[in-house]
């Protein structure tokens, strides 16, 4: 026994989130050992080379053997099938959790495969970047960010508390809510904004009277900040929209109504309505900054990404 919070952590999926969990766990000394599995041998090899895991597997079932904490860090749509695959290999007493950006469908798809004596507590760290893969992770990703846990009513309270302590030790603040409420909140704070970004970038790309090179050249007028969000992983986001359909459609309905109000105000020269709506929006930005969820510098999270780039560049320099 190592006396650590967990003897053995198994990461199923070692991309941005899985690798960041590894970095932050090591920073806080939370695990006796960290093992992992990915879809491709190349990712497993990279994760080994970066020291993210001590042992790597392509089979998730082999990876979870003997682990007292198993974290599913794959795209949302794979959580159910992987839960089925690892079910018989999970250690009695282990905590099984995930980091998926949608919660109700994961609880629906994973819970039926969780054996008696294993504690399943679904989770979602509200932290990320547009980067993917094992090299994208960094220890500070979760610092000061919220992690939402969505246990079921009959989930063991001690397992929930232990997982909460784990996320706090990774740097997060933790809130507990139902999976359905999570999906509603995230539909407006994350999912619809990503859809808008994907859409505006595609609209700009298909204009006839404005060339692509002009769009790129003059992008600092606002467009470039949408391109950052729209650079997010297509597989991850496809799964988010397929799995949070109702809440996203609900929020999109409201969004379209408000967009129509703006459209009418522009058409009829109603400056008061425009000014009022823009003033309300500006106040929300101030609240986001006051809540510590961004800084007033206009870098839109690029500081965190820059840190990784700088680290990678320094590493490359030391290696050459
Ligand atoms: P990512 O960087 O693309 O990594 C995904 C990982 O899953 C890769 O290591 C991939 O392996 C692995 N994988 C795919 N299929 C697998 C399988 N069948 N068995 C085992 N591993 C498999 O993705 P991410 O950004 O870390 O996102 C992971 C999860 O976190 C998603 O559910 C997402 O909703 C959630 N999340 C993401 C963010 C964000 O901003 N990115 C924020 C919060 C939560 P290969 O490399 O071999 O393909």
Coordinates of C-alpha atoms and ligand atoms in Angstrom, one line a residue:
X1 CA 0.0 0.0 0.0
X2 CA 1.4 3.4 -1.0
X3 CA -0.8 5.5 1.3
X4 CA -1.9 7.5 -1.7
X5 CA -5.6 8.6 -2.3
X6 CA -5.8 5.8 -5.0
X7 CA -3.4 2.8 -5.4
X8 CA -3.9 2.5 -9.1
X9 CA -5.7 4.9 -11.5
X10 CA -6.7 3.6 -14.9
X11 CA -7.3 6.2 -17.6
X12 CA -9.4 4.8 -20.5
X13 CA -8.5 7.4 -23.2
X14 CA -5.4 9.5 -22.9
X15 CA -6.1 12.6 -24.8
X16 CA -6.3 16.2 -23.6
X17 CA -8.4 15.4 -20.5
X18 CA -6.8 12.0 -19.7
X19 CA -3.3 13.4 -19.9
X20 CA -4.2 16.5 -17.9
X21 CA -5.6 14.2 -15.2
X22 CA -2.3 12.3 -15.2
X23 CA -0.3 15.5 -14.9
X24 CA -2.5 17.0 -12.1
X25 CA -2.6 13.7 -10.2
X26 CA 1.2 13.5 -10.3
X27 CA 1.5 17.1 -9.2
X28 CA -0.7 16.4 -6.1
X29 CA 0.8 12.9 -5.5
X30 CA -2.6 11.2 -5.6
X31 CA -1.8 7.8 -7.2
X32 CA 0.4 4.9 -6.4
X33 CA 0.5 4.2 -10.2
X34 CA -1.3 5.4 -13.3
X35 CA -2.1 3.0 -16.2
X36 CA -4.0 3.6 -19.3
X37 CA -5.5 2.5 -22.6
X38 CA -6.2 4.2 -25.9
X39 CA -7.6 3.1 -29.2
X40 CA -4.3 3.2 -31.1
X41 CA -0.9 1.8 -30.0
X42 CA 0.6 5.1 -31.1
X43 CA -1.2 7.0 -28.4
X44 CA -0.3 4.4 -25.8
X45 CA 3.4 4.7 -26.8
X46 CA 3.2 8.5 -26.7
X47 CA 1.6 8.4 -23.2
X48 CA 4.4 6.0 -22.0
X49 CA 7.1 8.2 -23.5
X50 CA 5.6 11.3 -21.8
X51 CA 5.5 9.5 -18.5
X52 CA 1.7 9.9 -18.3
X53 CA 1.2 6.2 -17.5
X54 CA 3.4 3.5 -16.1
X55 CA 1.8 0.7 -18.1
X56 CA -0.2 1.0 -21.3
X57 CA -2.8 -1.3 -23.0
X58 CA -4.9 -1.3 -26.1
X59 CA -7.5 -3.3 -24.3
X60 CA -9.5 -1.3 -21.8
X61 CA -10.4 -4.5 -19.9
X62 CA -6.8 -5.2 -19.2
X63 CA -6.1 -1.6 -18.2
X64 CA -8.8 -1.6 -15.5
X65 CA -7.7 -4.8 -13.7
X66 CA -6.7 -4.0 -10.1
X67 CA -7.5 -0.3 -10.5
X68 CA -9.4 1.4 -7.6
X69 CA -10.2 4.4 -9.8
X70 CA -11.2 4.0 -13.4
X71 CA -11.8 7.2 -15.5
X72 CA -13.4 7.0 -18.9
X73 CA -11.8 9.8 -21.0
X74 CA -13.0 8.9 -24.5
X75 CA -15.6 10.6 -26.7
X76 CA -19.0 10.4 -25.1
X77 CA -20.5 7.8 -27.5
X78 CA -17.9 5.2 -26.5
X79 CA -18.5 5.3 -22.8
X80 CA -21.4 2.7 -22.9
X81 CA -19.6 0.2 -25.2
X82 CA -16.4 0.5 -23.1
X83 CA -18.3 0.1 -19.8
X84 CA -19.7 -3.2 -21.2
X85 CA -16.3 -4.3 -22.3
X86 CA -14.6 -3.6 -18.9
X87 CA -17.5 -4.7 -16.7
X88 CA -16.2 -8.1 -15.7
X89 CA -12.6 -6.8 -15.1
X90 CA -13.6 -4.0 -12.6
X91 CA -12.2 -4.5 -9.1
X92 CA -14.9 -4.8 -6.4
X93 CA -15.0 -1.5 -4.4
X94 CA -13.6 0.5 -7.3
X95 CA -14.9 3.9 -8.3
X96 CA -15.9 4.2 -12.0
X97 CA -16.3 7.7 -13.4
X98 CA -16.0 9.6 -16.7
X99 CA -15.3 13.1 -17.9
X100 CA -17.9 13.3 -20.8
X101 CA -19.4 16.6 -21.7
X102 CA -22.9 15.1 -21.7
X103 CA -24.3 13.3 -18.6
X104 CA -27.8 11.9 -18.9
X105 CA -26.9 9.7 -21.9
X106 CA -23.7 8.4 -20.3
X107 CA -25.5 7.5 -17.1
X108 CA -28.2 5.7 -19.2
X109 CA -25.5 3.9 -21.3
X110 CA -22.9 3.1 -18.5
X111 CA -25.0 2.3 -15.4
X112 CA -26.5 -1.0 -16.7
X113 CA -23.0 -2.4 -17.1
X114 CA -21.7 -1.5 -13.6
X115 CA -21.4 -4.6 -11.4
X116 CA -22.6 -4.7 -7.9
X117 CA -20.0 -3.4 -5.5
X118 CA -18.5 -1.0 -8.0
X119 CA -19.4 2.7 -7.5
X120 CA -20.3 4.6 -10.6
X121 CA -20.2 8.4 -10.3
X122 CA -20.5 10.3 -13.5
X123 CA -18.5 13.6 -13.8
X124 CA -17.6 16.4 -16.1
X125 CA -14.7 18.9 -15.6
X126 CA -15.7 22.2 -17.1
X127 CA -12.2 22.8 -18.4
X128 CA -10.7 22.3 -21.8
X129 CA -8.9 23.7 -24.8
X130 CA -9.4 23.2 -28.6
X131 CA -6.3 20.9 -28.5
X132 CA -6.5 17.0 -28.5
X133 CA -4.3 14.1 -27.8
X134 CA -1.8 13.1 -25.1
X135 CA 0.6 15.9 -25.8
X136 CA -2.1 18.6 -25.3
X137 CA -2.5 18.0 -21.5
X138 CA -1.1 20.1 -18.7
X139 CA -1.3 20.0 -14.9
X140 CA -3.0 23.4 -14.5
X141 CA -6.0 22.7 -16.7
X142 CA -8.4 22.1 -13.8
X143 CA -7.1 24.8 -11.5
X144 CA -10.0 27.0 -10.4
X145 CA -12.4 25.4 -12.8
X146 CA -15.6 23.6 -11.8
X147 CA -16.1 19.9 -12.0
X148 CA -19.7 18.7 -12.0
X149 CA -20.6 15.3 -10.5
X150 CA -23.9 13.7 -11.3
X151 CA -24.3 10.6 -8.9
X152 CA -27.6 8.7 -8.9
X153 CA -29.8 8.9 -5.8
X154 CA -28.6 5.4 -4.6
X155 CA -24.9 6.0 -5.2
X156 CA -22.6 5.3 -2.2
X157 CA -22.1 8.7 -0.5
X158 CA -18.5 7.8 0.5
X159 CA -17.6 7.1 -3.1
X160 CA -19.0 10.5 -4.1
X161 CA -17.1 12.2 -1.3
X162 CA -13.8 10.5 -2.3
X163 CA -14.3 11.5 -6.0
X164 CA -15.0 15.0 -4.9
X165 CA -11.8 15.1 -2.9
X166 CA -9.9 13.8 -5.9
X167 CA -11.2 16.6 -8.2
X168 CA -10.4 19.2 -5.5
X169 CA -6.9 17.8 -5.2
X170 CA -6.6 18.2 -9.0
X171 CA -7.4 21.9 -8.5
X172 CA -11.1 22.0 -9.2
X173 CA -14.2 23.2 -7.4
X174 CA -16.9 20.6 -7.3
X175 CA -20.7 20.9 -7.6
X176 CA -23.2 18.0 -7.5
X177 CA -26.4 18.0 -9.7
X178 CA -28.6 15.7 -11.7
X179 CA -27.5 14.6 -15.1
X180 CA -30.5 16.3 -16.7
X181 CA -29.8 19.6 -15.1
X182 CA -26.1 19.4 -16.1
X183 CA -27.2 18.8 -19.7
X184 CA -29.5 21.9 -19.7
X185 CA -26.8 24.2 -18.2
X186 CA -24.1 22.9 -20.5
X187 CA -26.3 23.2 -23.6
X188 CA -26.3 27.0 -23.2
X189 CA -22.9 27.5 -21.7
X190 CA -20.9 25.2 -24.0
X191 CA -22.8 23.2 -26.6
X192 CA -24.8 26.0 -28.4
X193 CA -21.7 28.3 -28.3
X194 CA -19.7 25.6 -30.1
X195 CA -22.5 25.1 -32.6
X196 CA -22.6 28.8 -33.3
X197 CA -18.8 28.9 -33.8
X198 CA -18.9 25.9 -36.2
X199 CA -21.7 27.6 -38.1
X200 CA -20.3 31.0 -38.4
X201 CA -16.9 29.7 -39.6
X202 CA -18.6 27.5 -42.2
X203 CA -20.8 30.5 -43.3
X204 CA -17.7 32.6 -43.8
X205 CA -16.0 29.8 -45.7
X206 CA -18.8 29.6 -48.3
X207 CA -19.4 33.3 -49.1
X208 CA -19.3 34.2 -52.8
X209 CA -18.6 37.9 -52.6
X210 CA -15.9 37.8 -49.8
X211 CA -12.9 35.6 -50.5
X212 CA -11.5 33.1 -48.0
X213 CA -8.2 35.1 -47.9
X214 CA -10.1 38.2 -47.0
X215 CA -11.8 36.4 -44.2
X216 CA -8.5 35.2 -42.8
X217 CA -6.7 38.5 -43.4
X218 CA -9.3 40.6 -41.5
X219 CA -10.2 37.9 -38.9
X220 CA -9.1 40.0 -35.9
X221 CA -12.4 41.9 -36.1
X222 CA -14.0 39.1 -34.1
X223 CA -14.1 36.1 -36.4
X224 CA -10.8 34.6 -35.2
X225 CA -12.2 34.1 -31.7
X226 CA -14.9 31.8 -33.2
X227 CA -12.2 29.9 -35.2
X228 CA -10.5 28.9 -31.9
X229 CA -13.7 27.3 -30.6
X230 CA -14.5 25.8 -34.1
X231 CA -11.1 24.1 -34.1
X232 CA -12.3 21.7 -31.4
X233 CA -12.2 18.0 -32.0
X234 CA -15.0 17.0 -34.5
X235 CA -15.5 13.5 -33.1
X236 CA -16.0 14.8 -29.5
X237 CA -18.4 17.5 -30.7
X238 CA -20.4 15.2 -33.0
X239 CA -21.0 12.9 -30.0
X240 CA -22.0 15.9 -27.8
X241 CA -24.8 16.9 -30.2
X242 CA -26.0 13.4 -30.8
X243 CA -26.2 12.8 -27.0
X244 CA -27.7 16.1 -25.8
X245 CA -30.2 16.6 -28.5
X246 CA -33.3 17.8 -26.5
X247 CA -31.5 20.4 -24.4
X248 CA -29.6 21.7 -27.3
X249 CA -32.7 22.0 -29.5
X250 CA -34.5 23.7 -26.6
X251 CA -31.7 26.3 -26.2
X252 CA -31.4 26.8 -30.0
X253 CA -35.1 27.6 -30.1
X254 CA -34.6 30.4 -27.6
X255 CA -31.4 31.5 -29.3
X256 CA -33.3 31.8 -32.6
X257 CA -36.1 33.9 -31.0
X258 CA -33.5 36.4 -29.6
X259 CA -31.7 36.5 -32.9
X260 CA -34.9 37.4 -34.6
X261 CA -35.4 40.3 -32.1
X262 CA -31.9 41.6 -33.1
X263 CA -32.7 41.1 -36.7
X264 CA -35.9 43.1 -36.4
X265 CA -34.2 45.8 -34.4
X266 CA -31.6 46.2 -37.2
X267 CA -34.2 46.2 -39.9
X268 CA -36.3 48.9 -38.3
X269 CA -33.4 50.9 -37.0
X270 CA -34.4 50.3 -33.4
X271 CA -31.2 51.4 -31.7
X272 CA -32.6 51.3 -28.2
X273 CA -33.3 47.6 -28.4
X274 CA -29.8 46.9 -29.8
X275 CA -28.2 49.1 -27.1
X276 CA -30.2 47.4 -24.3
X277 CA -29.3 43.9 -25.4
X278 CA -25.6 44.7 -25.9
X279 CA -25.5 46.4 -22.5
X280 CA -27.0 43.3 -20.8
X281 CA -24.5 41.0 -22.6
X282 CA -21.6 43.2 -21.5
X283 CA -22.6 42.9 -17.8
X284 CA -22.5 39.1 -18.1
X285 CA -18.8 39.3 -19.3
X286 CA -18.0 41.3 -16.2
X287 CA -19.6 38.6 -14.0
X288 CA -17.6 35.9 -15.8
X289 CA -14.4 37.7 -14.9
X290 CA -15.5 38.4 -11.4
X291 CA -16.2 34.7 -10.9
X292 CA -12.6 33.9 -11.9
X293 CA -13.6 32.0 -15.0
X294 CA -11.5 34.3 -17.3
X295 CA -9.2 37.3 -17.1
X296 CA -9.9 40.7 -18.5
X297 CA -7.0 40.3 -21.0
X298 CA -8.3 39.7 -24.5
X299 CA -6.6 36.3 -24.9
X300 CA -9.6 34.0 -24.6
X301 CA -7.7 31.3 -22.8
X302 CA -4.7 31.4 -25.1
X303 CA -2.5 31.9 -22.0
X304 CA -3.0 28.2 -21.0
X305 CA -2.4 27.0 -24.5
X306 CA 0.6 29.1 -24.8
X307 CA 2.0 27.5 -21.7
X308 CA 1.8 24.1 -23.3
X309 CA 3.3 25.3 -26.6
X310 CA 6.2 26.9 -24.7
X311 CA 6.7 23.7 -22.7
X312 CA 6.7 21.7 -25.9
X313 CA 9.1 24.1 -27.6
X314 CA 11.5 24.0 -24.6
X315 CA 11.3 20.2 -24.6
X316 CA 12.0 20.1 -28.3
X317 CA 15.0 22.4 -27.8
X318 CA 16.4 20.2 -24.9
X319 CA 15.9 17.1 -26.9
X320 CA 17.7 18.3 -30.0
Ligands
LIG1 P1 -9.1 13.5 -27.2 O1 -7.9 14.4 -26.8 O2 -9.5 13.4 -28.6 O3 -8.7 12.1 -26.6 C1 -9.6 11.0 -26.7 C2 -8.9 9.7 -26.3 O4 -9.9 8.6 -26.3 C3 -7.8 9.3 -27.1 O5 -6.7 8.9 -26.3 C4 -8.3 8.2 -28.0 O6 -7.3 7.2 -28.3 C5 -9.2 7.5 -26.9 N1 -10.1 6.5 -27.4 C6 -10.9 6.6 -28.5 N2 -11.6 5.5 -28.6 C7 -11.1 4.6 -27.6 C8 -11.4 3.3 -27.3 N3 -12.3 2.6 -27.9 N4 -10.8 2.8 -26.2 C9 -9.9 3.5 -25.5 N5 -9.6 4.8 -25.8 C10 -10.2 5.3 -26.8 O7 -10.4 13.9 -26.3 P2 -10.5 14.8 -25.0 O8 -10.6 16.3 -25.4 O9 -9.6 14.4 -24.0 O10 -12.0 14.4 -24.6 C11 -12.3 13.2 -23.9 C12 -13.6 13.4 -23.2 O11 -13.6 14.5 -22.3 C13 -14.8 13.5 -24.1 O12 -15.9 12.7 -23.6 C14 -15.2 15.0 -23.9 O13 -16.6 15.2 -24.1 C15 -14.7 15.3 -22.5 N6 -14.3 16.7 -22.3 C16 -13.6 17.3 -23.2 C17 -13.2 18.7 -23.0 C18 -12.4 19.4 -24.0 O14 -12.4 20.7 -24.0 N7 -11.7 18.8 -24.9 C19 -13.5 19.3 -21.8 C20 -14.3 18.6 -20.8 C21 -14.6 17.3 -21.1 P3 -6.5 7.4 -29.7 O15 -5.6 8.7 -29.5 O16 -5.7 6.2 -29.8 O17 -7.5 7.6 -30.8

